[in-house]
Amino acid sequence: MYFWKTGSLVEDLKSNKVTERNFKNYYLASSLLMMISYYLAMTVPPENMTMILIEAVGSIGITVFGIDFVFKCNGGDSGSNFINKALCLSFPLMIKVFVAGFFIGFAVGIMEAASLFQQVIEIVYTGLVLLIQVIFFWRLAVHIQRVNA
């Protein structure tokens, strides 16, 4: 199981070296990572409901567009094993997003220490969160295209 080396996972998917047990393990690990991320996010309650709403609507839009984009990069209706590829490749990408989340938290901490207005901090935070989601789907699409090449 690869935690960071997405390129190696691409090669294993290309050569059909990923077993059903591996698919299950990637699904399990991805689910646990999402749950941990969710609970970590809950430790800081939202203050500005408008920014939370903007982030939620943006996240929904990015997710819908991103999954459709990745599906098309897999070949659309004529593609194969979309879920397996997306699931496996999502795990190392989610770890990278998880690490990026710490950097975002660090950046927000610096902005708070610099006594920036809370509204500015929330706008920057929301923008960074949405940007990371776009990057996640873009990289997922790139890796799925590499598997299919």
Tab-separated table of C-alpha atoms in Angstrom:
chain	number	residue	atom	x	y	z
A	1	MET	CA	0.000	0.000	0.000
A	2	TYR	CA	1.381	3.392	-0.984
A	3	PHE	CA	0.987	6.342	1.351
A	4	TRP	CA	2.813	8.960	-0.711
A	5	LYS	CA	4.222	7.484	-3.940
A	6	THR	CA	1.350	8.090	-6.305
A	7	GLY	CA	3.550	7.326	-9.316
A	8	SER	CA	4.316	3.829	-8.030
A	9	LEU	CA	0.619	3.223	-7.437
A	10	VAL	CA	-0.106	4.352	-11.010
A	11	GLU	CA	2.348	1.729	-12.274
A	12	ASP	CA	0.750	-0.999	-10.111
A	13	LEU	CA	-2.716	-0.063	-11.370
A	14	LYS	CA	-1.464	-0.093	-14.973
A	15	SER	CA	-0.043	-3.581	-14.583
A	16	ASN	CA	-3.039	-4.896	-12.586
A	17	LYS	CA	-0.916	-5.594	-9.488
A	18	VAL	CA	-3.492	-4.103	-7.083
A	19	THR	CA	-5.476	-6.920	-5.473
A	20	GLU	CA	-9.037	-6.869	-4.175
A	21	ARG	CA	-7.597	-6.821	-0.639
A	22	ASN	CA	-5.551	-3.745	-1.611
A	23	PHE	CA	-8.688	-2.041	-2.951
A	24	LYS	CA	-10.420	-2.778	0.365
A	25	ASN	CA	-7.447	-1.447	2.332
A	26	TYR	CA	-7.330	1.770	0.295
A	27	TYR	CA	-11.056	2.227	0.877
A	28	LEU	CA	-10.653	1.601	4.605
A	29	ALA	CA	-7.649	3.914	4.934
A	30	SER	CA	-9.377	6.653	2.912
A	31	SER	CA	-12.499	6.392	5.050
A	32	LEU	CA	-10.486	6.621	8.270
A	33	LEU	CA	-8.494	9.589	7.001
A	34	MET	CA	-11.684	11.418	6.020
A	35	MET	CA	-13.191	10.702	9.439
A	36	ILE	CA	-10.076	11.944	11.254
A	37	SER	CA	-10.049	15.084	9.090
A	38	TYR	CA	-13.715	15.697	9.844
A	39	TYR	CA	-13.222	15.462	13.606
A	40	LEU	CA	-10.113	17.650	13.494
A	41	ALA	CA	-12.087	20.266	11.571
A	42	MET	CA	-14.798	20.161	14.233
A	43	THR	CA	-12.307	21.199	16.928
A	44	VAL	CA	-12.418	24.756	15.590
A	45	PRO	CA	-16.047	25.870	15.455
A	46	PRO	CA	-16.959	28.209	12.590
A	47	GLU	CA	-17.399	31.857	13.464
A	48	ASN	CA	-18.521	33.365	10.175
A	49	MET	CA	-21.490	31.421	8.847
A	50	THR	CA	-21.380	33.307	5.532
A	51	MET	CA	-17.862	32.029	4.817
A	52	ILE	CA	-18.883	28.513	5.872
A	53	LEU	CA	-21.800	28.687	3.437
A	54	ILE	CA	-19.542	29.948	0.638
A	55	GLU	CA	-17.052	27.168	1.376
A	56	ALA	CA	-19.804	24.526	1.474
A	57	VAL	CA	-21.360	25.627	-1.822
A	58	GLY	CA	-17.912	25.900	-3.416
A	59	SER	CA	-16.930	22.457	-2.122
A	60	ILE	CA	-20.103	20.891	-3.477
A	61	GLY	CA	-19.539	22.484	-6.870
A	62	ILE	CA	-15.886	21.478	-6.987
A	63	THR	CA	-16.741	17.911	-5.955
A	64	VAL	CA	-19.477	17.511	-8.583
A	65	PHE	CA	-17.358	19.066	-11.342
A	66	GLY	CA	-14.191	17.286	-10.131
A	67	ILE	CA	-15.684	13.799	-10.063
A	68	ASP	CA	-17.244	14.317	-13.496
A	69	PHE	CA	-13.935	15.635	-14.850
A	70	VAL	CA	-11.998	12.670	-13.427
A	71	PHE	CA	-14.634	10.272	-14.815
A	72	LYS	CA	-14.178	11.767	-18.281
A	73	CYS	CA	-10.390	11.526	-17.929
A	74	ASN	CA	-10.865	7.816	-17.243
A	75	GLY	CA	-12.638	7.466	-20.583
A	76	GLY	CA	-16.208	8.258	-19.527
A	77	ASP	CA	-18.686	5.490	-20.258
A	78	SER	CA	-16.079	3.552	-22.231
A	79	GLY	CA	-13.505	3.717	-19.411
A	80	SER	CA	-12.869	0.905	-16.979
A	81	ASN	CA	-12.482	0.436	-13.229
A	82	PHE	CA	-13.160	4.099	-12.470
A	83	ILE	CA	-14.053	3.537	-8.813
A	84	ASN	CA	-11.061	1.284	-8.148
A	85	LYS	CA	-8.606	3.717	-9.718
A	86	ALA	CA	-10.148	6.797	-8.118
A	87	LEU	CA	-10.307	5.149	-4.711
A	88	CYS	CA	-6.716	3.918	-4.719
A	89	LEU	CA	-5.250	7.117	-6.113
A	90	SER	CA	-7.308	9.272	-3.747
A	91	PHE	CA	-5.628	7.846	-0.662
A	92	PRO	CA	-2.060	9.123	-1.234
A	93	LEU	CA	-3.526	12.366	-2.568
A	94	MET	CA	-5.626	12.730	0.599
A	95	ILE	CA	-2.512	12.263	2.710
A	96	LYS	CA	-0.891	15.093	0.761
A	97	VAL	CA	-4.021	17.230	1.290
A	98	PHE	CA	-3.943	16.336	4.996
A	99	VAL	CA	-0.329	17.563	5.187
A	100	ALA	CA	-1.278	20.709	3.244
A	101	GLY	CA	-4.016	21.268	5.822
A	102	PHE	CA	-1.375	21.587	8.518
A	103	PHE	CA	0.380	24.241	6.458
A	104	ILE	CA	-2.915	26.082	6.034
A	105	GLY	CA	-3.429	25.918	9.794
A	106	PHE	CA	0.094	27.231	10.306
A	107	ALA	CA	-0.555	30.094	7.854
A	108	VAL	CA	-3.811	30.956	9.628
A	109	GLY	CA	-1.931	30.948	12.952
A	110	ILE	CA	0.630	33.380	11.548
A	111	MET	CA	-2.148	35.652	10.271
A	112	GLU	CA	-3.829	35.576	13.690
A	113	ALA	CA	-0.514	36.339	15.398
A	114	ALA	CA	-0.073	39.273	13.009
A	115	SER	CA	-3.451	40.536	14.233
A	116	LEU	CA	-5.082	40.537	10.810
A	117	PHE	CA	-8.803	41.072	10.777
A	118	GLN	CA	-10.687	37.838	11.382
A	119	GLN	CA	-12.706	38.458	8.223
A	120	VAL	CA	-9.528	38.554	6.112
A	121	ILE	CA	-8.275	35.354	7.727
A	122	GLU	CA	-11.562	33.549	7.005
A	123	ILE	CA	-11.548	34.680	3.359
A	124	VAL	CA	-7.953	33.487	2.897
A	125	TYR	CA	-8.716	30.202	4.668
A	126	THR	CA	-11.796	29.556	2.523
A	127	GLY	CA	-9.860	30.347	-0.649
A	128	LEU	CA	-7.039	27.996	0.312
A	129	VAL	CA	-9.442	25.172	1.196
A	130	LEU	CA	-11.213	25.491	-2.159
A	131	LEU	CA	-7.898	25.724	-4.021
A	132	ILE	CA	-6.654	22.511	-2.400
A	133	GLN	CA	-9.850	20.739	-3.464
A	134	VAL	CA	-9.338	21.873	-7.067
A	135	ILE	CA	-5.722	20.686	-6.959
A	136	PHE	CA	-6.834	17.339	-5.514
A	137	PHE	CA	-9.209	16.612	-8.424
A	138	TRP	CA	-6.727	17.912	-10.996
A	139	ARG	CA	-4.001	15.583	-9.691
A	140	LEU	CA	-6.453	12.680	-9.471
A	141	ALA	CA	-7.346	13.234	-13.137
A	142	VAL	CA	-3.681	13.412	-14.144
A	143	HIS	CA	-2.889	10.140	-12.367
A	144	ILE	CA	-5.915	8.335	-13.805
A	145	GLN	CA	-4.870	9.437	-17.278
A	146	ARG	CA	-1.398	8.032	-16.566
A	147	VAL	CA	-2.930	4.697	-15.541
A	148	ASN	CA	-4.846	4.586	-18.818
A	149	ALA	CA	-1.850	5.570	-20.970
